[in-house]
mmCIF file with all atom_site columns, C-alpha atoms in Angstrom:
data_model
loop_
_atom_site.group_PDB
_atom_site.id
_atom_site.type_symbol
_atom_site.label_atom_id
_atom_site.label_alt_id
_atom_site.label_comp_id
_atom_site.label_asym_id
_atom_site.label_entity_id
_atom_site.label_seq_id
_atom_site.pdbx_PDB_ins_code
_atom_site.Cartn_x
_atom_site.Cartn_y
_atom_site.Cartn_z
_atom_site.occupancy
_atom_site.B_iso_or_equiv
_atom_site.pdbx_formal_charge
_atom_site.auth_seq_id
_atom_site.auth_comp_id
_atom_site.auth_asym_id
_atom_site.auth_atom_id
_atom_site.pdbx_PDB_model_num
ATOM 1   C CA . MET A 1 1   ? 0.000   0.000  0.000   1.00 85.00 ? 1   MET A CA 1
ATOM 2   C CA . PRO A 1 2   ? 1.900   3.120  -1.179  1.00 96.00 ? 2   PRO A CA 1
ATOM 3   C CA . LEU A 1 3   ? 1.681   6.444  0.610   1.00 98.00 ? 3   LEU A CA 1
ATOM 4   C CA . LEU A 1 4   ? -0.102  9.478  -0.793  1.00 98.00 ? 4   LEU A CA 1
ATOM 5   C CA . LEU A 1 5   ? 1.536   12.426 0.979   1.00 98.00 ? 5   LEU A CA 1
ATOM 6   C CA . LEU A 1 6   ? -0.823  15.385 0.845   1.00 98.00 ? 6   LEU A CA 1
ATOM 7   C CA . ASP A 1 7   ? -0.524  19.081 1.582   1.00 98.00 ? 7   ASP A CA 1
ATOM 8   C CA . LEU A 1 8   ? -3.367  20.600 3.613   1.00 98.00 ? 8   LEU A CA 1
ATOM 9   C CA . ASP A 1 9   ? -3.955  24.289 2.814   1.00 95.00 ? 9   ASP A CA 1
ATOM 10  C CA . ASN A 1 10  ? -5.151  24.995 -0.733  1.00 95.00 ? 10  ASN A CA 1
ATOM 11  C CA . THR A 1 11  ? -4.762  21.312 -1.544  1.00 97.00 ? 11  THR A CA 1
ATOM 12  C CA . LEU A 1 12  ? -7.166  19.310 0.635   1.00 98.00 ? 12  LEU A CA 1
ATOM 13  C CA . LEU A 1 13  ? -8.846  22.334 2.219   1.00 97.00 ? 13  LEU A CA 1
ATOM 14  C CA . ASP A 1 14  ? -9.424  25.727 0.640   1.00 95.00 ? 14  ASP A CA 1
ATOM 15  C CA . ARG A 1 15  ? -7.574  28.371 2.611   1.00 93.00 ? 15  ARG A CA 1
ATOM 16  C CA . ASP A 1 16  ? -8.012  31.418 0.383   1.00 92.00 ? 16  ASP A CA 1
ATOM 17  C CA . GLY A 1 17  ? -11.802 31.519 0.705   1.00 94.00 ? 17  GLY A CA 1
ATOM 18  C CA . PRO A 1 18  ? -11.969 31.163 4.500   1.00 95.00 ? 18  PRO A CA 1
ATOM 19  C CA . PHE A 1 19  ? -9.187  33.697 5.035   1.00 95.00 ? 19  PHE A CA 1
ATOM 20  C CA . ARG A 1 20  ? -10.849 36.229 2.733   1.00 96.00 ? 20  ARG A CA 1
ATOM 21  C CA . ALA A 1 21  ? -14.218 35.661 4.430   1.00 95.00 ? 21  ALA A CA 1
ATOM 22  C CA . TRP A 1 22  ? -12.668 36.165 7.860   1.00 95.00 ? 22  TRP A CA 1
ATOM 23  C CA . GLY A 1 23  ? -10.757 39.233 6.654   1.00 96.00 ? 23  GLY A CA 1
ATOM 24  C CA . GLU A 1 24  ? -13.818 40.906 5.166   1.00 96.00 ? 24  GLU A CA 1
ATOM 25  C CA . ARG A 1 25  ? -15.806 40.350 8.353   1.00 95.00 ? 25  ARG A CA 1
ATOM 26  C CA . PHE A 1 26  ? -12.966 41.554 10.552  1.00 95.00 ? 26  PHE A CA 1
ATOM 27  C CA . LEU A 1 27  ? -12.337 44.710 8.507   1.00 96.00 ? 27  LEU A CA 1
ATOM 28  C CA . ASP A 1 28  ? -16.042 45.520 8.630   1.00 96.00 ? 28  ASP A CA 1
ATOM 29  C CA . SER A 1 29  ? -16.059 45.062 12.418  1.00 95.00 ? 29  SER A CA 1
ATOM 30  C CA . ILE A 1 30  ? -13.332 47.704 12.881  1.00 95.00 ? 30  ILE A CA 1
ATOM 31  C CA . GLY A 1 31  ? -14.796 50.110 10.314  1.00 95.00 ? 31  GLY A CA 1
ATOM 32  C CA . ALA A 1 32  ? -12.014 49.676 7.741   1.00 96.00 ? 32  ALA A CA 1
ATOM 33  C CA . PRO A 1 33  ? -12.748 50.271 4.038   1.00 96.00 ? 33  PRO A CA 1
ATOM 34  C CA . PRO A 1 34  ? -13.809 47.078 2.209   1.00 95.00 ? 34  PRO A CA 1
ATOM 35  C CA . ALA A 1 35  ? -11.048 47.672 -0.349  1.00 96.00 ? 35  ALA A CA 1
ATOM 36  C CA . ASP A 1 36  ? -8.491  47.061 2.410   1.00 97.00 ? 36  ASP A CA 1
ATOM 37  C CA . ILE A 1 37  ? -9.040  43.327 1.915   1.00 97.00 ? 37  ILE A CA 1
ATOM 38  C CA . ASP A 1 38  ? -6.476  43.522 -0.885  1.00 97.00 ? 38  ASP A CA 1
ATOM 39  C CA . TRP A 1 39  ? -3.920  44.940 1.551   1.00 97.00 ? 39  TRP A CA 1
ATOM 40  C CA . LEU A 1 40  ? -4.709  42.202 4.078   1.00 97.00 ? 40  LEU A CA 1
ATOM 41  C CA . LEU A 1 41  ? -4.346  39.470 1.467   1.00 96.00 ? 41  LEU A CA 1
ATOM 42  C CA . SER A 1 42  ? -0.996  40.879 0.383   1.00 96.00 ? 42  SER A CA 1
ATOM 43  C CA . ILE A 1 43  ? 0.231   40.979 4.005   1.00 95.00 ? 43  ILE A CA 1
ATOM 44  C CA . ASP A 1 44  ? -0.907  37.393 4.548   1.00 92.00 ? 44  ASP A CA 1
ATOM 45  C CA . ALA A 1 45  ? 1.032   36.297 1.416   1.00 89.00 ? 45  ALA A CA 1
ATOM 46  C CA . ASP A 1 46  ? -0.999  33.130 0.911   1.00 85.00 ? 46  ASP A CA 1
ATOM 47  C CA . GLY A 1 47  ? -0.388  32.105 4.520   1.00 84.00 ? 47  GLY A CA 1
ATOM 48  C CA . LEU A 1 48  ? 3.392   32.357 4.315   1.00 82.00 ? 48  LEU A CA 1
ATOM 49  C CA . THR A 1 49  ? 3.639   35.334 6.678   1.00 89.00 ? 49  THR A CA 1
ATOM 50  C CA . ASP A 1 50  ? 3.935   34.441 10.354  1.00 88.00 ? 50  ASP A CA 1
ATOM 51  C CA . ARG A 1 51  ? 0.600   34.988 12.157  1.00 88.00 ? 51  ARG A CA 1
ATOM 52  C CA . TRP A 1 52  ? 2.235   37.250 14.737  1.00 93.00 ? 52  TRP A CA 1
ATOM 53  C CA . ASP A 1 53  ? 3.609   39.456 11.967  1.00 95.00 ? 53  ASP A CA 1
ATOM 54  C CA . VAL A 1 54  ? 0.159   39.644 10.361  1.00 95.00 ? 54  VAL A CA 1
ATOM 55  C CA . ALA A 1 55  ? -1.340  40.610 13.719  1.00 95.00 ? 55  ALA A CA 1
ATOM 56  C CA . ASP A 1 56  ? 1.291   43.307 14.263  1.00 95.00 ? 56  ASP A CA 1
ATOM 57  C CA . ALA A 1 57  ? 0.720   44.715 10.759  1.00 96.00 ? 57  ALA A CA 1
ATOM 58  C CA . ILE A 1 58  ? -3.028  44.949 11.408  1.00 96.00 ? 58  ILE A CA 1
ATOM 59  C CA . ARG A 1 59  ? -2.552  46.576 14.815  1.00 95.00 ? 59  ARG A CA 1
ATOM 60  C CA . ASN A 1 60  ? -0.122  49.135 13.409  1.00 94.00 ? 60  ASN A CA 1
ATOM 61  C CA . ARG A 1 61  ? -2.188  50.024 10.351  1.00 96.00 ? 61  ARG A CA 1
ATOM 62  C CA . TYR A 1 62  ? -5.422  50.553 12.261  1.00 95.00 ? 62  TYR A CA 1
ATOM 63  C CA . GLN A 1 63  ? -3.932  51.682 15.588  1.00 95.00 ? 63  GLN A CA 1
ATOM 64  C CA . LEU A 1 64  ? -5.796  48.960 17.457  1.00 93.00 ? 64  LEU A CA 1
ATOM 65  C CA . GLY A 1 65  ? -5.502  48.615 21.217  1.00 91.00 ? 65  GLY A CA 1
ATOM 66  C CA . VAL A 1 66  ? -6.167  44.874 21.115  1.00 91.00 ? 66  VAL A CA 1
ATOM 67  C CA . ARG A 1 67  ? -3.301  42.629 22.229  1.00 93.00 ? 67  ARG A CA 1
ATOM 68  C CA . ALA A 1 68  ? -1.392  40.822 19.506  1.00 91.00 ? 68  ALA A CA 1
ATOM 69  C CA . ILE A 1 69  ? -2.126  37.458 21.105  1.00 93.00 ? 69  ILE A CA 1
ATOM 70  C CA . ASP A 1 70  ? -5.869  38.150 21.023  1.00 94.00 ? 70  ASP A CA 1
ATOM 71  C CA . LEU A 1 71  ? -5.675  39.107 17.358  1.00 93.00 ? 71  LEU A CA 1
ATOM 72  C CA . VAL A 1 72  ? -3.720  35.934 16.547  1.00 93.00 ? 72  VAL A CA 1
ATOM 73  C CA . GLU A 1 73  ? -6.390  33.887 18.336  1.00 93.00 ? 73  GLU A CA 1
ATOM 74  C CA . GLU A 1 74  ? -9.121  35.713 16.408  1.00 92.00 ? 74  GLU A CA 1
ATOM 75  C CA . LEU A 1 75  ? -7.332  35.002 13.140  1.00 90.00 ? 75  LEU A CA 1
ATOM 76  C CA . HIS A 1 76  ? -6.815  31.318 13.950  1.00 89.00 ? 76  HIS A CA 1
ATOM 77  C CA . ASP A 1 77  ? -10.339 30.683 15.192  1.00 92.00 ? 77  ASP A CA 1
ATOM 78  C CA . GLY A 1 78  ? -12.002 32.769 12.485  1.00 92.00 ? 78  GLY A CA 1
ATOM 79  C CA . VAL A 1 79  ? -10.322 30.944 9.615   1.00 92.00 ? 79  VAL A CA 1
ATOM 80  C CA . VAL A 1 80  ? -10.928 27.518 11.146  1.00 93.00 ? 80  VAL A CA 1
ATOM 81  C CA . ALA A 1 81  ? -14.623 28.286 11.690  1.00 93.00 ? 81  ALA A CA 1
ATOM 82  C CA . LYS A 1 82  ? -15.076 29.107 8.007   1.00 93.00 ? 82  LYS A CA 1
ATOM 83  C CA . THR A 1 83  ? -13.125 26.123 6.634   1.00 96.00 ? 83  THR A CA 1
ATOM 84  C CA . ARG A 1 84  ? -15.139 23.331 5.005   1.00 96.00 ? 84  ARG A CA 1
ATOM 85  C CA . LEU A 1 85  ? -14.265 20.007 3.378   1.00 98.00 ? 85  LEU A CA 1
ATOM 86  C CA . ASP A 1 86  ? -15.424 19.827 -0.239  1.00 97.00 ? 86  ASP A CA 1
ATOM 87  C CA . PRO A 1 87  ? -17.444 16.573 -0.638  1.00 97.00 ? 87  PRO A CA 1
ATOM 88  C CA . LEU A 1 88  ? -15.671 15.953 -3.954  1.00 97.00 ? 88  LEU A CA 1
ATOM 89  C CA . ILE A 1 89  ? -12.309 16.061 -2.153  1.00 97.00 ? 89  ILE A CA 1
ATOM 90  C CA . ALA A 1 90  ? -13.630 13.520 0.332   1.00 98.00 ? 90  ALA A CA 1
ATOM 91  C CA . CYS A 1 91  ? -14.805 11.357 -2.569  1.00 97.00 ? 91  CYS A CA 1
ATOM 92  C CA . ALA A 1 92  ? -11.381 11.521 -4.231  1.00 97.00 ? 92  ALA A CA 1
ATOM 93  C CA . LEU A 1 93  ? -9.717  10.484 -0.964  1.00 98.00 ? 93  LEU A CA 1
ATOM 94  C CA . ARG A 1 94  ? -12.086 7.542  -0.664  1.00 97.00 ? 94  ARG A CA 1
ATOM 95  C CA . ILE A 1 95  ? -11.318 6.488  -4.248  1.00 97.00 ? 95  ILE A CA 1
ATOM 96  C CA . ALA A 1 96  ? -7.581  6.665  -3.558  1.00 97.00 ? 96  ALA A CA 1
ATOM 97  C CA . ASP A 1 97  ? -8.025  4.586  -0.424  1.00 97.00 ? 97  ASP A CA 1
ATOM 98  C CA . ASP A 1 98  ? -10.127 1.995  -2.267  1.00 97.00 ? 98  ASP A CA 1
ATOM 99  C CA . ALA A 1 99  ? -7.408  1.833  -4.942  1.00 97.00 ? 99  ALA A CA 1
ATOM 100 C CA . GLY A 1 100 ? -4.869  0.829  -2.293  1.00 97.00 ? 100 GLY A CA 1
ATOM 101 C CA . TRP A 1 101 ? -3.248  4.172  -1.457  1.00 98.00 ? 101 TRP A CA 1
ATOM 102 C CA . MET A 1 102 ? -2.734  5.454  2.097   1.00 98.00 ? 102 MET A CA 1
ATOM 103 C CA . PRO A 1 103 ? -3.501  9.204  2.333   1.00 98.00 ? 103 PRO A CA 1
ATOM 104 C CA . VAL A 1 104 ? -1.374  11.035 4.909   1.00 98.00 ? 104 VAL A CA 1
ATOM 105 C CA . VAL A 1 105 ? -1.378  14.799 5.443   1.00 98.00 ? 105 VAL A CA 1
ATOM 106 C CA . VAL A 1 106 ? 2.021   16.510 5.625   1.00 98.00 ? 106 VAL A CA 1
ATOM 107 C CA . THR A 1 107 ? 1.588   20.186 6.451   1.00 97.00 ? 107 THR A CA 1
ATOM 108 C CA . ASN A 1 108 ? 3.580   23.143 7.683   1.00 95.00 ? 108 ASN A CA 1
ATOM 109 C CA . GLY A 1 109 ? 1.999   25.229 10.423  1.00 91.00 ? 109 GLY A CA 1
ATOM 110 C CA . GLY A 1 110 ? 0.905   25.203 14.035  1.00 90.00 ? 110 GLY A CA 1
ATOM 111 C CA . VAL A 1 111 ? -0.655  22.145 15.634  1.00 93.00 ? 111 VAL A CA 1
ATOM 112 C CA . ARG A 1 112 ? -3.588  24.017 17.149  1.00 91.00 ? 112 ARG A CA 1
ATOM 113 C CA . GLN A 1 113 ? -4.893  25.473 13.894  1.00 90.00 ? 113 GLN A CA 1
ATOM 114 C CA . GLN A 1 114 ? -3.977  22.683 11.473  1.00 95.00 ? 114 GLN A CA 1
ATOM 115 C CA . GLU A 1 115 ? -5.310  19.879 13.646  1.00 96.00 ? 115 GLU A CA 1
ATOM 116 C CA . ALA A 1 116 ? -8.477  21.857 14.343  1.00 95.00 ? 116 ALA A CA 1
ATOM 117 C CA . LYS A 1 117 ? -9.098  22.185 10.607  1.00 96.00 ? 117 LYS A CA 1
ATOM 118 C CA . ILE A 1 118 ? -8.479  18.482 10.043  1.00 98.00 ? 118 ILE A CA 1
ATOM 119 C CA . ARG A 1 119 ? -10.826 17.392 12.821  1.00 97.00 ? 119 ARG A CA 1
ATOM 120 C CA . ARG A 1 120 ? -13.573 20.022 12.570  1.00 96.00 ? 120 ARG A CA 1
ATOM 121 C CA . THR A 1 121 ? -14.032 19.546 8.838   1.00 97.00 ? 121 THR A CA 1
ATOM 122 C CA . GLY A 1 122 ? -14.194 15.763 9.170   1.00 98.00 ? 122 GLY A CA 1
ATOM 123 C CA . LEU A 1 123 ? -11.073 15.336 7.057   1.00 98.00 ? 123 LEU A CA 1
ATOM 124 C CA . ASP A 1 124 ? -9.700  13.030 9.760   1.00 98.00 ? 124 ASP A CA 1
ATOM 125 C CA . ARG A 1 125 ? -12.189 10.373 8.593   1.00 98.00 ? 125 ARG A CA 1
ATOM 126 C CA . TYR A 1 126 ? -10.592 10.248 5.142   1.00 98.00 ? 126 TYR A CA 1
ATOM 127 C CA . VAL A 1 127 ? -6.861  10.214 5.921   1.00 98.00 ? 127 VAL A CA 1
ATOM 128 C CA . ALA A 1 128 ? -4.764  7.641  7.750   1.00 97.00 ? 128 ALA A CA 1
ATOM 129 C CA . ASP A 1 129 ? -2.682  10.146 9.707   1.00 97.00 ? 129 ASP A CA 1
ATOM 130 C CA . TRP A 1 130 ? -1.142  13.613 9.627   1.00 98.00 ? 130 TRP A CA 1
ATOM 131 C CA . VAL A 1 131 ? 2.201   15.233 10.393  1.00 98.00 ? 131 VAL A CA 1
ATOM 132 C CA . ILE A 1 132 ? 2.316   18.924 11.354  1.00 97.00 ? 132 ILE A CA 1
ATOM 133 C CA . SER A 1 133 ? 5.623   20.765 11.201  1.00 96.00 ? 133 SER A CA 1
ATOM 134 C CA . GLU A 1 134 ? 5.340   22.445 14.609  1.00 95.00 ? 134 GLU A CA 1
ATOM 135 C CA . GLU A 1 135 ? 4.965   19.099 16.339  1.00 96.00 ? 135 GLU A CA 1
ATOM 136 C CA . ALA A 1 136 ? 7.462   17.323 14.076  1.00 96.00 ? 136 ALA A CA 1
ATOM 137 C CA . GLY A 1 137 ? 10.140  19.949 14.637  1.00 96.00 ? 137 GLY A CA 1
ATOM 138 C CA . VAL A 1 138 ? 10.884  20.082 10.914  1.00 97.00 ? 138 VAL A CA 1
ATOM 139 C CA . SER A 1 139 ? 9.117   21.772 7.992   1.00 96.00 ? 139 SER A CA 1
ATOM 140 C CA . LYS A 1 140 ? 8.683   21.092 4.299   1.00 97.00 ? 140 LYS A CA 1
ATOM 141 C CA . PRO A 1 141 ? 10.709  21.054 2.074   1.00 97.00 ? 141 PRO A CA 1
ATOM 142 C CA . ASN A 1 142 ? 13.077  19.270 4.480   1.00 97.00 ? 142 ASN A CA 1
ATOM 143 C CA . PRO A 1 143 ? 13.008  15.571 3.460   1.00 97.00 ? 143 PRO A CA 1
ATOM 144 C CA . ARG A 1 144 ? 12.901  14.510 7.114   1.00 97.00 ? 144 ARG A CA 1
ATOM 145 C CA . ILE A 1 145 ? 9.239   15.478 7.462   1.00 98.00 ? 145 ILE A CA 1
ATOM 146 C CA . PHE A 1 146 ? 8.280   13.079 4.673   1.00 98.00 ? 146 PHE A CA 1
ATOM 147 C CA . ALA A 1 147 ? 10.423  10.353 6.239   1.00 97.00 ? 147 ALA A CA 1
ATOM 148 C CA . LEU A 1 148 ? 8.649   10.997 9.549   1.00 97.00 ? 148 LEU A CA 1
ATOM 149 C CA . ALA A 1 149 ? 5.253   10.618 7.850   1.00 97.00 ? 149 ALA A CA 1
ATOM 150 C CA . ALA A 1 150 ? 6.338   7.242  6.500   1.00 97.00 ? 150 ALA A CA 1
ATOM 151 C CA . GLN A 1 151 ? 7.697   6.216  9.902   1.00 96.00 ? 151 GLN A CA 1
ATOM 152 C CA . ARG A 1 152 ? 4.479   7.143  11.673  1.00 94.00 ? 152 ARG A CA 1
ATOM 153 C CA . SER A 1 153 ? 2.441   5.286  9.060   1.00 94.00 ? 153 SER A CA 1
ATOM 154 C CA . ARG A 1 154 ? 4.776   2.260  9.266   1.00 95.00 ? 154 ARG A CA 1
ATOM 155 C CA . MET A 1 155 ? 5.055   2.353  5.497   1.00 95.00 ? 155 MET A CA 1
ATOM 156 C CA . PRO A 1 156 ? 8.053   2.774  3.188   1.00 96.00 ? 156 PRO A CA 1
ATOM 157 C CA . LEU A 1 157 ? 8.577   6.003  1.271   1.00 96.00 ? 157 LEU A CA 1
ATOM 158 C CA . ARG A 1 158 ? 9.343   3.952  -1.815  1.00 95.00 ? 158 ARG A CA 1
ATOM 159 C CA . GLY A 1 159 ? 6.434   4.226  -4.246  1.00 96.00 ? 159 GLY A CA 1
ATOM 160 C CA . ALA A 1 160 ? 4.900   7.274  -2.537  1.00 98.00 ? 160 ALA A CA 1
ATOM 161 C CA . TRP A 1 161 ? 3.643   10.379 -4.360  1.00 98.00 ? 161 TRP A CA 1
ATOM 162 C CA . VAL A 1 162 ? 3.388   13.958 -3.089  1.00 98.00 ? 162 VAL A CA 1
ATOM 163 C CA . ILE A 1 163 ? 0.485   16.280 -3.974  1.00 98.00 ? 163 ILE A CA 1
ATOM 164 C CA . GLY A 1 164 ? 0.561   19.973 -3.112  1.00 98.00 ? 164 GLY A CA 1
ATOM 165 C CA . ASP A 1 165 ? 0.291   23.549 -4.337  1.00 97.00 ? 165 ASP A CA 1
ATOM 166 C CA . SER A 1 166 ? 3.588   25.002 -3.056  1.00 96.00 ? 166 SER A CA 1
ATOM 167 C CA . PRO A 1 167 ? 6.476   24.871 -5.551  1.00 96.00 ? 167 PRO A CA 1
ATOM 168 C CA . GLU A 1 168 ? 9.087   25.115 -2.800  1.00 96.00 ? 168 GLU A CA 1
ATOM 169 C CA . ALA A 1 169 ? 7.552   23.215 0.111   1.00 96.00 ? 169 ALA A CA 1
ATOM 170 C CA . ASP A 1 170 ? 5.712   20.444 -1.707  1.00 98.00 ? 170 ASP A CA 1
ATOM 171 C CA . ILE A 1 171 ? 7.391   19.928 -5.069  1.00 98.00 ? 171 ILE A CA 1
ATOM 172 C CA . GLY A 1 172 ? 10.824  20.959 -3.817  1.00 97.00 ? 172 GLY A CA 1
ATOM 173 C CA . GLY A 1 173 ? 10.368  18.650 -0.856  1.00 97.00 ? 173 GLY A CA 1
ATOM 174 C CA . ALA A 1 174 ? 9.318   15.757 -3.089  1.00 98.00 ? 174 ALA A CA 1
ATOM 175 C CA . SER A 1 175 ? 12.334  16.342 -5.304  1.00 97.00 ? 175 SER A CA 1
ATOM 176 C CA . ALA A 1 176 ? 14.671  16.421 -2.301  1.00 97.00 ? 176 ALA A CA 1
ATOM 177 C CA . VAL A 1 177 ? 13.427  13.060 -1.072  1.00 96.00 ? 177 VAL A CA 1
ATOM 178 C CA . GLY A 1 178 ? 13.315  11.540 -4.572  1.00 97.00 ? 178 GLY A CA 1
ATOM 179 C CA . LEU A 1 179 ? 9.535   11.169 -4.899  1.00 98.00 ? 179 LEU A CA 1
ATOM 180 C CA . PRO A 1 180 ? 7.241   11.883 -7.857  1.00 98.00 ? 180 PRO A CA 1
ATOM 181 C CA . SER A 1 181 ? 4.805   14.728 -7.370  1.00 98.00 ? 181 SER A CA 1
ATOM 182 C CA . VAL A 1 182 ? 1.714   16.476 -8.659  1.00 98.00 ? 182 VAL A CA 1
ATOM 183 C CA . TRP A 1 183 ? 1.634   20.272 -8.484  1.00 98.00 ? 183 TRP A CA 1
ATOM 184 C CA . LEU A 1 184 ? -1.712  22.049 -8.133  1.00 98.00 ? 184 LEU A CA 1
ATOM 185 C CA . HIS A 1 185 ? -1.003  25.083 -10.282 1.00 96.00 ? 185 HIS A CA 1
ATOM 186 C CA . ARG A 1 186 ? -3.942  27.291 -9.155  1.00 93.00 ? 186 ARG A CA 1
ATOM 187 C CA . GLY A 1 187 ? -3.610  29.292 -12.372 1.00 92.00 ? 187 GLY A CA 1
ATOM 188 C CA . ARG A 1 188 ? 0.157   29.772 -12.062 1.00 94.00 ? 188 ARG A CA 1
ATOM 189 C CA . ARG A 1 189 ? 2.974   28.806 -14.384 1.00 95.00 ? 189 ARG A CA 1
ATOM 190 C CA . TRP A 1 190 ? 5.896   26.744 -13.205 1.00 96.00 ? 190 TRP A CA 1
ATOM 191 C CA . SER A 1 191 ? 9.014   28.934 -13.008 1.00 93.00 ? 191 SER A CA 1
ATOM 192 C CA . ASP A 1 192 ? 11.574  27.126 -10.833 1.00 92.00 ? 192 ASP A CA 1
ATOM 193 C CA . SER A 1 193 ? 14.479  25.692 -12.827 1.00 93.00 ? 193 SER A CA 1
ATOM 194 C CA . ARG A 1 194 ? 15.932  23.703 -9.907  1.00 94.00 ? 194 ARG A CA 1
ATOM 195 C CA . PHE A 1 195 ? 13.256  20.998 -9.986  1.00 96.00 ? 195 PHE A CA 1
ATOM 196 C CA . ALA A 1 196 ? 9.864   20.304 -11.550 1.00 97.00 ? 196 ALA A CA 1
ATOM 197 C CA . PRO A 1 197 ? 6.722   18.334 -10.734 1.00 98.00 ? 197 PRO A CA 1
ATOM 198 C CA . THR A 1 198 ? 6.129   14.947 -12.334 1.00 98.00 ? 198 THR A CA 1
ATOM 199 C CA . ARG A 1 199 ? 2.587   16.015 -13.206 1.00 98.00 ? 199 ARG A CA 1
ATOM 200 C CA . THR A 1 200 ? 0.595   19.255 -13.055 1.00 97.00 ? 200 THR A CA 1
ATOM 201 C CA . ALA A 1 201 ? -3.115  19.458 -12.241 1.00 98.00 ? 201 ALA A CA 1
ATOM 202 C CA . ASP A 1 202 ? -5.774  22.143 -11.864 1.00 95.00 ? 202 ASP A CA 1
ATOM 203 C CA . GLY A 1 203 ? -7.213  20.638 -8.694  1.00 95.00 ? 203 GLY A CA 1
ATOM 204 C CA . PHE A 1 204 ? -6.977  17.818 -6.181  1.00 97.00 ? 204 PHE A CA 1
ATOM 205 C CA . ILE A 1 205 ? -9.374  15.476 -7.987  1.00 96.00 ? 205 ILE A CA 1
ATOM 206 C CA . ALA A 1 206 ? -7.345  15.714 -11.188 1.00 97.00 ? 206 ALA A CA 1
ATOM 207 C CA . ALA A 1 207 ? -4.167  15.213 -9.160  1.00 98.00 ? 207 ALA A CA 1
ATOM 208 C CA . VAL A 1 208 ? -5.477  11.959 -7.653  1.00 98.00 ? 208 VAL A CA 1
ATOM 209 C CA . ALA A 1 209 ? -6.503  10.797 -11.123 1.00 97.00 ? 209 ALA A CA 1
ATOM 210 C CA . ALA A 1 210 ? -2.963  11.472 -12.347 1.00 97.00 ? 210 ALA A CA 1
ATOM 211 C CA . VAL A 1 211 ? -1.473  9.415  -9.521  1.00 97.00 ? 211 VAL A CA 1
ATOM 212 C CA . LEU A 1 212 ? -3.871  6.521  -10.086 1.00 96.00 ? 212 LEU A CA 1
ATOM 213 C CA . ALA A 1 213 ? -3.033  6.587  -13.784 1.00 93.00 ? 213 ALA A CA 1
ATOM 214 C CA . GLY A 1 214 ? 0.631   6.148  -12.873 1.00 81.00 ? 214 GLY A CA 1
#
């Protein structure tokens, strides 16, 4: 049974939509112009900016008296509350499982938020396990996090595939550990000359189909 090593945000679960929804509600609650959502999205940088830095940027821009820790909690809880599992994603995971693959989530981020999203959306019913960088002590693209996922699953890395949307973390990580990969392009063009995905797909369902097709 080969491993299917899966990214979480913007691969299994939409992150852009929930973050935008939270941001629009939050900006409205503090009386900020609706157009400021573009600024907030740029600061967030697709989730790559540290949450504390995002909180500090918001506090500074709007001169808010709220503590940074409270704003970080609001951001975490607000995004999690708006995150949903697409039934078609769940169906694709079930198909992969029925075809003999073992889906395991490998994600960068904090345990509290990432595990909450996995459990509250019901994603935990469709994957065998998950590895979160904060708990693992190592982040993608470091090959050790993929090796840890295999160790926890008691399965070999040989024969595994990686699916994800991040060129550096997911595809770079797969390349570093010598695994084939599927990149979810999300409308982008591949531009990194150091490595390349084995396949490219426009969404998770197509990515699973590519893996099953070999």
